[in-house]
Coordinates of C-alpha atoms in Angstrom, one line a residue:
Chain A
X1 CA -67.4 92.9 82.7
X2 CA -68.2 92.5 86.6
X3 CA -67.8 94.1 89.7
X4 CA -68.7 92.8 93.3
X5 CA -69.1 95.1 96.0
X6 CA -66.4 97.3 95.0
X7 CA -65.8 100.3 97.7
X8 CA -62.9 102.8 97.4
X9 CA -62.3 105.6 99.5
X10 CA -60.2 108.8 99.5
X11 CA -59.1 109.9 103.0
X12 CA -62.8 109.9 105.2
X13 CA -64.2 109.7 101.7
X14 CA -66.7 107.2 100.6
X15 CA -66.5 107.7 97.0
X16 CA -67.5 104.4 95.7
X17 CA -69.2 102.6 98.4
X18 CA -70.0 98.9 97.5
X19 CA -71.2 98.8 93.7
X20 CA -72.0 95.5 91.8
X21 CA -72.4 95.6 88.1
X22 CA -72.5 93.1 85.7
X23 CA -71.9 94.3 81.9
X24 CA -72.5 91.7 79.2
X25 CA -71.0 92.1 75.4
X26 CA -72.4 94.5 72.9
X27 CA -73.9 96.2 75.5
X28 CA -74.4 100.0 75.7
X29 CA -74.5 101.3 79.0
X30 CA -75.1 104.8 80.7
X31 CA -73.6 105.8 83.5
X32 CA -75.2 108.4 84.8
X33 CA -74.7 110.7 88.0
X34 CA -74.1 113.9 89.2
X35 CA -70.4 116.0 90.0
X36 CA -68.6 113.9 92.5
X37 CA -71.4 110.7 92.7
X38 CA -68.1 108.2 92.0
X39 CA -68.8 107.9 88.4
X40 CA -65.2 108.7 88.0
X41 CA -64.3 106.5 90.5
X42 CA -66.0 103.4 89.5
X43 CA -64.5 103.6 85.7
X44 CA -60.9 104.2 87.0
X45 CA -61.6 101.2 89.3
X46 CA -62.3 99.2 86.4
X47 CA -59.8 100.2 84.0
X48 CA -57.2 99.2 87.0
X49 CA -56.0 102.8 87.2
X50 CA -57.3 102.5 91.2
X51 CA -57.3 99.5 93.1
X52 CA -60.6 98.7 95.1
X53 CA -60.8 98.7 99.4
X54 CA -62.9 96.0 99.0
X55 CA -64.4 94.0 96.3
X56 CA -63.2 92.6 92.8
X57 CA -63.4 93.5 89.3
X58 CA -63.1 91.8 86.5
X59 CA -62.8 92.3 82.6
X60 CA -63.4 89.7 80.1
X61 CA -62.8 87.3 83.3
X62 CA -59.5 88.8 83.9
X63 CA -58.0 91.7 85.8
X64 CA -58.5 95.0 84.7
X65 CA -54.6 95.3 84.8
X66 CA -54.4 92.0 82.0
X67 CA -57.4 93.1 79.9
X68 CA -55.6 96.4 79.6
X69 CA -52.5 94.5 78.6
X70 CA -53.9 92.4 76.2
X71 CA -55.4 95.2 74.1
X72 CA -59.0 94.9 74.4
X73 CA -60.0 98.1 76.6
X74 CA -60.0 101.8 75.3
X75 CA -60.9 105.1 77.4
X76 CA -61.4 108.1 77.0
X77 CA -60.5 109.7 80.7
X78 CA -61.9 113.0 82.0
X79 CA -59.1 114.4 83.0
X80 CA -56.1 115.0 81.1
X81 CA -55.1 118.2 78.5
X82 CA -53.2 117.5 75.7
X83 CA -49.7 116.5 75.1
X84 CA -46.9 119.1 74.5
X85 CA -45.5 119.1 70.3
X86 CA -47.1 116.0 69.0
X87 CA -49.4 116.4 66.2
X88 CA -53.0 114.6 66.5
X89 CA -51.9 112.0 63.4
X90 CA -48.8 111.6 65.4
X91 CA -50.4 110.5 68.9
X92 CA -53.2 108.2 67.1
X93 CA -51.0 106.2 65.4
X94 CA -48.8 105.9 68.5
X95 CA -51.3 105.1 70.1
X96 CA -52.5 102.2 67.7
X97 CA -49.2 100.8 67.6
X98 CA -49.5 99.6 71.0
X99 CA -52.5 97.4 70.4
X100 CA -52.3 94.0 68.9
X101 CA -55.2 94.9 66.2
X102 CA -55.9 98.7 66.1
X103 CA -58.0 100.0 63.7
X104 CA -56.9 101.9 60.3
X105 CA -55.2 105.3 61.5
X106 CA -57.5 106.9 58.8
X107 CA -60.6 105.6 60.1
X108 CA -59.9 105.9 63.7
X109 CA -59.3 109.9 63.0
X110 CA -62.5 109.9 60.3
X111 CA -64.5 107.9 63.1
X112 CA -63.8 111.0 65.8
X113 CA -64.1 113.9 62.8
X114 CA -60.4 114.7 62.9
X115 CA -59.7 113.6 59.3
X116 CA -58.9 117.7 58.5
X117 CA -56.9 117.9 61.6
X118 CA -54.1 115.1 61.6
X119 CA -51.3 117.3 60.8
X120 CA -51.9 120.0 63.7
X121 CA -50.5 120.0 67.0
X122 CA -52.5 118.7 70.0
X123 CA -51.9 121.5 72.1
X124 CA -52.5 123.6 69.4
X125 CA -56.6 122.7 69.2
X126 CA -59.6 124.3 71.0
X127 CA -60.9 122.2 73.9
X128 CA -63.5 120.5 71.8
X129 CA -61.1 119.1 69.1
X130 CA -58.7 118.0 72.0
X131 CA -61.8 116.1 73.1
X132 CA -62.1 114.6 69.8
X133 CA -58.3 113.4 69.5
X134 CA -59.4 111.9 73.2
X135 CA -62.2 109.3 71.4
X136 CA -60.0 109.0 68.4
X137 CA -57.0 107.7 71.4
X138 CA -59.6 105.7 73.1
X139 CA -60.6 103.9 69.5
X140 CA -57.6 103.5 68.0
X141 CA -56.5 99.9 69.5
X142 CA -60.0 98.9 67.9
X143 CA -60.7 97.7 71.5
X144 CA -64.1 95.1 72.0
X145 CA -64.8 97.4 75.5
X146 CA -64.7 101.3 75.4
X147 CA -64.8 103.1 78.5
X148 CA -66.0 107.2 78.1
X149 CA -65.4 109.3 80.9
X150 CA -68.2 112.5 80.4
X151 CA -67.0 112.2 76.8
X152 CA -68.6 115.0 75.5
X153 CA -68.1 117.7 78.3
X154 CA -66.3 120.1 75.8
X155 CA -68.5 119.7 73.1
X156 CA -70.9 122.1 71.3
X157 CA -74.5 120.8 70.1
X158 CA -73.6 119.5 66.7
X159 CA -69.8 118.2 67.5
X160 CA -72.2 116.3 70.2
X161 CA -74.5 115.0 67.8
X162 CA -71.5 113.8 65.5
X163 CA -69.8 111.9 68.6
X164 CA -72.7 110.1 69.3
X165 CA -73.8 109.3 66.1
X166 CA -69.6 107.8 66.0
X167 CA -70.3 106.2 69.3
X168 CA -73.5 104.3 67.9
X169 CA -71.3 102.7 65.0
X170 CA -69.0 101.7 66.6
X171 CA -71.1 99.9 69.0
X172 CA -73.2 98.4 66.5
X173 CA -70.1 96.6 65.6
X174 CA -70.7 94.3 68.7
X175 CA -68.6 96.2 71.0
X176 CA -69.2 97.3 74.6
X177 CA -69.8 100.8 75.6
X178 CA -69.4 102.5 79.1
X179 CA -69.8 106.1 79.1
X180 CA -70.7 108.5 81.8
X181 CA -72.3 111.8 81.7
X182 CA -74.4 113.8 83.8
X183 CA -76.7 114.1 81.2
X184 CA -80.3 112.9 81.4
X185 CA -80.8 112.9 77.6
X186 CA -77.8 111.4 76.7
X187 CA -78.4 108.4 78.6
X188 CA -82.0 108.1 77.5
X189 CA -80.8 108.8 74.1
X190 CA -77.4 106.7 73.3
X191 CA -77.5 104.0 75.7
X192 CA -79.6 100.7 76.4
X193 CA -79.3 101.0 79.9
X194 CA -78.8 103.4 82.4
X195 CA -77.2 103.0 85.4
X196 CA -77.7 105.7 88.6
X197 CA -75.1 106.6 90.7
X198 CA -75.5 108.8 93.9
X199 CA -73.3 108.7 96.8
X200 CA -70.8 106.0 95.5
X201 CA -74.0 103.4 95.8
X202 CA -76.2 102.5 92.3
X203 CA -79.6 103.6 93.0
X204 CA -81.1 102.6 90.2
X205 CA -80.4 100.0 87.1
X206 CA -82.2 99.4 83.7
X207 CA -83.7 101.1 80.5
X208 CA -84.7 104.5 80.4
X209 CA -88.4 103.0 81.2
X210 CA -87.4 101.4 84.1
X211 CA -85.4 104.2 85.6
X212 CA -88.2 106.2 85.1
X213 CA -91.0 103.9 86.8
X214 CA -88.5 103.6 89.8
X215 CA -89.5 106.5 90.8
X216 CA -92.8 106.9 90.0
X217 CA -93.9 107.3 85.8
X218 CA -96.2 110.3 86.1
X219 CA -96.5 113.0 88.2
X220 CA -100.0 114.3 89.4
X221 CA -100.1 118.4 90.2
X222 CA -102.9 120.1 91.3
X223 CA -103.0 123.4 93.4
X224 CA -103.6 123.2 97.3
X225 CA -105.9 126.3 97.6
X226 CA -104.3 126.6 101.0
X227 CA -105.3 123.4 102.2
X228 CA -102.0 121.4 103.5
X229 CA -100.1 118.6 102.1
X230 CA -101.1 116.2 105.1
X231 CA -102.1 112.7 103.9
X232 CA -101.3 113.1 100.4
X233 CA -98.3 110.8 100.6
X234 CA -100.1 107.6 101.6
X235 CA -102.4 108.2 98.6
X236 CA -102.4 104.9 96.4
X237 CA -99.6 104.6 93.6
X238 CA -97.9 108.2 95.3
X239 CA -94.2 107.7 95.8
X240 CA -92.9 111.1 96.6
X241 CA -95.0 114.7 97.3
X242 CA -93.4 117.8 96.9
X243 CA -94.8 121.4 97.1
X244 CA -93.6 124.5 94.7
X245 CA -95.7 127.4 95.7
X246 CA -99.3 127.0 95.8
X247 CA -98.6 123.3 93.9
X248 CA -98.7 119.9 95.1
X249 CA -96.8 117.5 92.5
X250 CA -97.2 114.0 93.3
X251 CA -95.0 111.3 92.2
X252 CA -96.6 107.9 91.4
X253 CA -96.5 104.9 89.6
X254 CA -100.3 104.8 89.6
X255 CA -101.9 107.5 88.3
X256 CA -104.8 106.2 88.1
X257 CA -105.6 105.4 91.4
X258 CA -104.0 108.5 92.8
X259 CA -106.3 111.0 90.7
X260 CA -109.3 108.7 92.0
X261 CA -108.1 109.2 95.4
X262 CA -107.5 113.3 94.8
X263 CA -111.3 113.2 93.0
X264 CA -112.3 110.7 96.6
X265 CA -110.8 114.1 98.3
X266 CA -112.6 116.8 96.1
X267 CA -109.0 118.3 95.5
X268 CA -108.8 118.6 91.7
X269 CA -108.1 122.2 91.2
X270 CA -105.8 123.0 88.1
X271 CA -104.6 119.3 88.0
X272 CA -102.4 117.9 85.9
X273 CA -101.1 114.3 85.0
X274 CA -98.0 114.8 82.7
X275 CA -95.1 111.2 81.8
X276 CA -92.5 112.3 84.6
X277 CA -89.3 113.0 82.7
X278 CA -86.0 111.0 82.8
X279 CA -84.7 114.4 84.1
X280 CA -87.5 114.3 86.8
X281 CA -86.2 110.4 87.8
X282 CA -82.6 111.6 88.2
X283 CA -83.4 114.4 90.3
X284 CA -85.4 112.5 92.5
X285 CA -83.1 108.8 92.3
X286 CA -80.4 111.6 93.7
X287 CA -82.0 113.7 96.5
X288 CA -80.0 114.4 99.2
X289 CA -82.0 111.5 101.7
X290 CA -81.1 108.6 104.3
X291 CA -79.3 105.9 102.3
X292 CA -82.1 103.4 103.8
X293 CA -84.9 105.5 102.2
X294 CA -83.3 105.7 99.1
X295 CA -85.1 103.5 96.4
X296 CA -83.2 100.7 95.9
X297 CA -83.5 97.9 93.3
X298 CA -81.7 94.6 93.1
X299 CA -78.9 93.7 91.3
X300 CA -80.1 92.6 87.6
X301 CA -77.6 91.5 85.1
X302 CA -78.7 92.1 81.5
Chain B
X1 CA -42.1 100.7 72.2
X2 CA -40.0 101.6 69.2
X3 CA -42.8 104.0 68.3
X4 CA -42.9 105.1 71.8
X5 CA -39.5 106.8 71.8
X6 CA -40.0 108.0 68.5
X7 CA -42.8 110.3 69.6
X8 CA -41.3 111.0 71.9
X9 CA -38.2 112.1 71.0
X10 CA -39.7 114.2 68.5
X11 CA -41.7 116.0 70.9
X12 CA -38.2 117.0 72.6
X13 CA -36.2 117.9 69.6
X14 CA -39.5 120.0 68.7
X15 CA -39.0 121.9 72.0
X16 CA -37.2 125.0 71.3
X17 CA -36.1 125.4 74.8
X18 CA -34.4 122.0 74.8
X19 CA -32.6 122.9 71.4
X20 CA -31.3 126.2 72.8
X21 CA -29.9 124.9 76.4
X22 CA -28.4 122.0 75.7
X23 CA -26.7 122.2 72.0
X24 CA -27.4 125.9 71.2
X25 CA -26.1 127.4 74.7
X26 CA -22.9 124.9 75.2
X27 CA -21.6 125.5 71.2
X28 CA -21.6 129.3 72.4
X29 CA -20.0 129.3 75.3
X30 CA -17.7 127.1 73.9
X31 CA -16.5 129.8 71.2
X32 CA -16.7 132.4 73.5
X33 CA -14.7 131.0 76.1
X34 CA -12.2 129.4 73.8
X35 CA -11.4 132.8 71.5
X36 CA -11.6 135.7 73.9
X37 CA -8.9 136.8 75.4
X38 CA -5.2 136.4 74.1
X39 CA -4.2 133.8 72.0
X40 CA -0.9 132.0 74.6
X41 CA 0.8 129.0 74.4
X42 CA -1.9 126.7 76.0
X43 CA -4.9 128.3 73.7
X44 CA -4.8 124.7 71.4
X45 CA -5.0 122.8 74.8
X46 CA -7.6 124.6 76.4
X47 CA -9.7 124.6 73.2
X48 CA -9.8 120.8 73.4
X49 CA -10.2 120.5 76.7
X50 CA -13.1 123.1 76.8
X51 CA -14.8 121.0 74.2
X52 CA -14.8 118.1 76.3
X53 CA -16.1 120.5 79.2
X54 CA -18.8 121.5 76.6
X55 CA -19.9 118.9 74.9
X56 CA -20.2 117.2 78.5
X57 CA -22.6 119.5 79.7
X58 CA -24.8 119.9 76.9
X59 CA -24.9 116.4 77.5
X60 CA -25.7 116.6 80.9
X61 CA -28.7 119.3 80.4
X62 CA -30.3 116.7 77.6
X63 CA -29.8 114.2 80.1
X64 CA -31.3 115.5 82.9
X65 CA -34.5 117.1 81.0
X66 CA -36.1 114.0 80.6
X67 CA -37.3 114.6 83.9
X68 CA -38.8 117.9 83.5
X69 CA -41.0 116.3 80.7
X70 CA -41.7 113.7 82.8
X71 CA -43.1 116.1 85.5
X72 CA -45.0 117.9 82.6
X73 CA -46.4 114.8 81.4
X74 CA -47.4 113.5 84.9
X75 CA -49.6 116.9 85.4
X76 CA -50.8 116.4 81.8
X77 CA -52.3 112.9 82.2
X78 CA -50.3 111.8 79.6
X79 CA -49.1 108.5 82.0
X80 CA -52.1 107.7 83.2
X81 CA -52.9 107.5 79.6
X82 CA -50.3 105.2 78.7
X83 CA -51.5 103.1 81.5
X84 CA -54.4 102.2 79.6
X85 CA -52.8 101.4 76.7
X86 CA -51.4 98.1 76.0
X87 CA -47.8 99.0 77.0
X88 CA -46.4 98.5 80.7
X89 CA -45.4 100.7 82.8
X90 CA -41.6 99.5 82.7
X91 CA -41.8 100.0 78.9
X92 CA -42.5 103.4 79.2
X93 CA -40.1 104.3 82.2
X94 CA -37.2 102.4 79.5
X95 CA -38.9 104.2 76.5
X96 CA -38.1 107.6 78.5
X97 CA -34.4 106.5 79.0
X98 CA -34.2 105.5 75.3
X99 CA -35.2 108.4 74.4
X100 CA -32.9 110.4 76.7
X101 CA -29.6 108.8 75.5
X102 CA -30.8 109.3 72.0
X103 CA -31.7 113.5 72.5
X104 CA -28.4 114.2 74.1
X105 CA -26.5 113.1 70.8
X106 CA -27.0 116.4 69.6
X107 CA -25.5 118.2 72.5
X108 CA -22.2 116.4 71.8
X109 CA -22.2 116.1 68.5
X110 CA -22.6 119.6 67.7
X111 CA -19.9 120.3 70.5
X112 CA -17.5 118.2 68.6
X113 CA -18.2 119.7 65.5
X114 CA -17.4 123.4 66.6
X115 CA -14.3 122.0 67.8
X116 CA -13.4 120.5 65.0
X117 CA -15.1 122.6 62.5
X118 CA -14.3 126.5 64.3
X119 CA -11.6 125.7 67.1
X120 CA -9.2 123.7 64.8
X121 CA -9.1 120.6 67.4
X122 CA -7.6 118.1 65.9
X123 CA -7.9 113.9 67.4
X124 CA -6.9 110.5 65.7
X125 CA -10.0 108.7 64.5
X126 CA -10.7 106.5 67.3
X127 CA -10.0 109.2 69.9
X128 CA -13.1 111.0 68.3
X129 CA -15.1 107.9 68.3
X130 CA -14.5 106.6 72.0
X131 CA -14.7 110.4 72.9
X132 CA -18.3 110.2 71.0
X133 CA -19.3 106.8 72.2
X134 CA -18.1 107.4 76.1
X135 CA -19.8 110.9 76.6
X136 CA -22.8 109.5 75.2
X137 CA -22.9 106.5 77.4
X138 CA -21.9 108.4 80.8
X139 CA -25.0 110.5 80.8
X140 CA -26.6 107.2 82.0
X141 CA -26.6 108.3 85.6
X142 CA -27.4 111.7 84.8
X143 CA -30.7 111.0 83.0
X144 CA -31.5 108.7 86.1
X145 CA -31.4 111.4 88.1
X146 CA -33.4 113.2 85.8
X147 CA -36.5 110.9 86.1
X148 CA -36.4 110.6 89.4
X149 CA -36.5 113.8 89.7
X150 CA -39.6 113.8 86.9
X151 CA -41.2 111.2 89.2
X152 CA -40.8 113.2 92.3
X153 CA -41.6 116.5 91.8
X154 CA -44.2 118.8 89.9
X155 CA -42.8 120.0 86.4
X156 CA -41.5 123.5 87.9
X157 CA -39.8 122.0 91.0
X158 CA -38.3 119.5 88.7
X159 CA -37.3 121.8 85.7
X160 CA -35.7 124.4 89.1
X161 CA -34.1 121.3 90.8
X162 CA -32.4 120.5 87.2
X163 CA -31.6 123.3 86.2
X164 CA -29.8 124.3 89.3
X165 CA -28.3 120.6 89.5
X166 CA -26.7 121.0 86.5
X167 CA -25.0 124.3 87.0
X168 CA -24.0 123.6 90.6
X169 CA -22.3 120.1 88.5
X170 CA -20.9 121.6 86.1
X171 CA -19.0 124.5 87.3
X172 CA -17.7 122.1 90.6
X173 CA -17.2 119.5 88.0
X174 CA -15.1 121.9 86.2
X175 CA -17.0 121.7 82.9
X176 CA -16.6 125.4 82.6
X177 CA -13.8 126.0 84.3
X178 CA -10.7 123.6 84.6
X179 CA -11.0 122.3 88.5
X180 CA -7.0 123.3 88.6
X181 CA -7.7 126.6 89.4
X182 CA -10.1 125.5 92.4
X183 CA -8.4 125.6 95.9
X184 CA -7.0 122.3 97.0
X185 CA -9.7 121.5 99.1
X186 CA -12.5 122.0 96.5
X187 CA -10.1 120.2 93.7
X188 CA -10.5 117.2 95.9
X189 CA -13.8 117.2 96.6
X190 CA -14.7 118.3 92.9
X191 CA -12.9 114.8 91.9
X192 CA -15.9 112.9 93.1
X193 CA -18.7 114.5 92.2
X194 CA -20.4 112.6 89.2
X195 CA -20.3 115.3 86.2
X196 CA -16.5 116.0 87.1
X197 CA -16.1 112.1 86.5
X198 CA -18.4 112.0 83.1
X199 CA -16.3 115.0 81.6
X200 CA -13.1 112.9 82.8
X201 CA -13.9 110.4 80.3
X202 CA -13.3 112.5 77.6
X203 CA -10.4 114.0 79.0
X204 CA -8.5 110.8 79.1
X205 CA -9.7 109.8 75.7
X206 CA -8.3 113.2 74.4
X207 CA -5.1 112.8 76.3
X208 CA -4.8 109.2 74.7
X209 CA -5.0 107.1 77.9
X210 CA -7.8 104.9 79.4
X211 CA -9.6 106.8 81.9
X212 CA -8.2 105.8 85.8
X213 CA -10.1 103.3 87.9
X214 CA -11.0 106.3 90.4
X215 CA -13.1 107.8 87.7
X216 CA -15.1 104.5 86.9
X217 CA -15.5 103.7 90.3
X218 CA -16.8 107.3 91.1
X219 CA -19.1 106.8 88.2
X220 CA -20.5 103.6 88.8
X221 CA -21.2 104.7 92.5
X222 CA -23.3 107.6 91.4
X223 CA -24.9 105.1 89.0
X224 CA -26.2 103.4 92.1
X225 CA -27.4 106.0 93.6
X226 CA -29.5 108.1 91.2
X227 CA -30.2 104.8 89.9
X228 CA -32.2 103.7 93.1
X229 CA -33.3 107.5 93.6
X230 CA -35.0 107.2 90.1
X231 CA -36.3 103.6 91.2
X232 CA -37.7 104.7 94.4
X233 CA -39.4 108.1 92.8
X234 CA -40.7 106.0 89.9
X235 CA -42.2 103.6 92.8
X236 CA -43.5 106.0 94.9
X237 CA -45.4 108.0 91.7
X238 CA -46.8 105.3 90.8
X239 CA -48.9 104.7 94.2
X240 CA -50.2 108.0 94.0
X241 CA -51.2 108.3 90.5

């Protein structure tokens, strides 16, 4: 799965504004970005639901529009409610019958926890257990590529846990997974790479790790007794300094050398070296800043 | 796409306000209409003209309430996410139309029966037959126009713009009322308008005579046209999913 400086805009909207990524089989892969980042954007680009300004995409080496056709792409799409007087066991196996191999309806609805509920109505069901009927639809073709649009929005914490644990089987099966979320932990947890999106560009690209080190692994905090923040930022290893209350937090990929610079400065009071979270790396990867001061990484295809 | 329509036609025959309007409605009108009033010399006419009336729009409201579940469907995401499955979008425009000319069956057939059945209408065989086979196949343009209007328009505009369709078509079409009680002028232009020329169909078969080349021509012309209007609507949904 490819795409090459894809850009698609709505109106003076930039939502997707040049993104190249390069998917390989079996993979597992995170999308991750806030509200309105072009997360949705991108997977409707590649599932050929949108056509692209600019760029190409490409699935199995094909268009989107002739993967789609030949049965090898599922998705679960974020928007959509659920069908008027069709029953769940009803709209699976409907929805199997299109592909060329689909899986077992049984398993398809056992896969997404819906065993109990085949012979209810679709629009009769909570929002979570439409959401379910949603991954049981995107899995019943038995497609090799599965493409999850914030597939677990609706869910509570263990219908979440169950999705995923789904999710993870049926990946292990060889097949390639695309999910988005906004979700820090969800990436970190489900996914063997994460991919950033902020403002239609990918800003960063690679494990959990090495999302986090992009932005600096620790973070260094100590207070400022009043003293200013001047200098701090040219400290070795500091990528980003930001000040809540009294507290200077330092970003850096060096903490090492940045506490020997604070120690250099005789400002050690109440400090603190702590792993910067995944959370932390998002937050920073998507700061409202210039594009050109954004941290960037090339393109690497896994 | 065989399992296509039969989802979906289930879904329609489960809609309870399809049921009523177009085979629940027509069948009691039909009574009504046919045994109020005194009993006269032209009662066992009108009874069997009235059921062609009937039957014809019952017809016509299953036919054109393909489009309001189209617009329902559109607003549901249900063809975007058909668009992602395997099928192609032609498929599932034809599946719709399938489906259509199979969920106005019941609106004539029931129709029929209460004529039969209640009102004591009595046909040859193949009169019955071509009566069945012609009303079922003339509600071709009228479920055009129905998914063009489903592709157009968002489910309420297109379950308003149907609704009043059909009843502006069916009373100038003289479904209800026999257009020889219109004033000249609005008998002639009634002639022409499409549902006047569907219920025609039957009315020859019931009178025993091929229906007249007007009528055919009429009907193939409005063909056409909500043919290309459903074309057009379909084309123009689809670049603005």
């Amino acid at each position: 799965m490819s795409v090459e400086g894809a850009v698609k805009s709505f109106g003076a909207v930039r939502a997707v504004a040049g993104v190249d990524l390069d998917i390989a089989r079996g993979e597992t892969v995170a999308l991750l970005g806030r509200n309105g980042a072009g997360k949705s954007t991108t997977i409707n680009l590649l599932l050929g639901l949108d056509e692209p300004d600019s760029g190409r995409v490409r699935l199995f080496g094909d268009t989107p529009e002739r993967a789609v056709r030949s049965g090898r792409v599922g998705a679960m799409l974020q928007d959509g409610g659920p069908i008027r007087r069709a029953t769940v066991g009803e709209l699976v196996s409907f929805v199997a019958s299109t592909y060329p191999r689909p899986l077992p309806v049984a398993e398809a609805l056992r896969l997404a926890g819906l065993t109990e509920l085949a012979a209810r109505r679709v629009d009769k069901l909570s929002g979570g257990q439409w959401q379910r009927v949603r991954f049981a639809v995107a899995l019943a073709g038995n497609p090799e590529l599965i493409v999850l649009d914030e597939p677990t929005a609706a869910l509570d914490v263990e219908a979440r846990r169950a999705f995923w644990a789904s999710m993870r089987a049926y990946a292990r099966r060889g097949n390639t997974v695309l999910f988005s979320t906004h979700y820090m932990e969800e990436a970190d947890g489900n996914a063997d790479r994460i991919v950033v999106i902020d403002h239609g560009r990918i800003v960063a690209d690679g494990s959990g790790e090495r999302v986090k080190s992009t932005v600096g692994g620790h973070l260094v905090a100590f207070d400022l007794a009043g003293r200013g923040t001047e200098g701090l930022g040219t400290l070795p290893g500091v990528v980003s300094v930001e000040v809540r209350g009294d507290r200077a937090r330092l970003r850096t990929d060096n903490s090492d050398a940045t506490v020997m610079a604070l120690v250099g400065l005789g400002r050690l009071k109440g400090l603190e070296v702590a792993h910067a979270t995944l959370e932390d790396a998002f937050l920073a990867l998507t700061q409202e800043r210039p594009a050109e001061e954004r941290v960037t990484k090339p393109k690497e295809t896994v | 796409m065989r399992d296509y329509v039969r989802l979906e036609v289930r879904r329609t025959l489960r809609d309870p306000g399809f049921v009523i309007f177009s085979a629940g409605m027509p069948v009691l009108m039909y009574l009504l209409f046919t045994n109020l009033g005194a009993a006269d010399d032209g009662a066992a006419a009108w009874k069997t003209t009235a059921m062609v009336g009937m039957a014809a729009y019952g017809a016509l409201g299953a036919a054109v309430s393909v489009g309001t579940g189209i617009a329902e469907d559109r607003s549901l995401g249900w063809l975007r996410l058909l668009r992602i499955t395997p099928m192609r979008p032609r498929q599932v425009v034809l599946g719709r139309a399938v489906t259509s000319s199979v969920t106005v069956l019941p609106a004539i057939l029931t129709v029929l029966a209460a004529g039969a059945l209640a009102n004591g209408v009595r046909l040859d065989a193949w009169q019955w037959a071509v009566l069945v086979l012609l009303l079922w196949v003339g509600t071709l343009p009228f479920t055009l126009f129905g998914i063009g209007n489903g592709y157009r328009h968002s489910a309420q505009t297109a379950g308003v713009l149907n609704v009043a369709t059909l009843m502006g078509l069916a009373v100038i079409g003289g479904l209800w009322f026999p257009i020889e009680a219109f004033p000249g002028w609005l008998r002639a232009v009634a002639e022409y308008t499409p549902a006047h020329g569907f219920a025609e169909l039957g009315w020859a078969t019931t009178d025993g005579h091929a229906p007249g080349l007007t009528t055919v021509a009429v009907l193939i012309g409005w063909l056409a046209v909500f043919g290309s209007y459903a074309v057009t609507s379909y084309r123009k949904s689809a670049r603005t999913p």
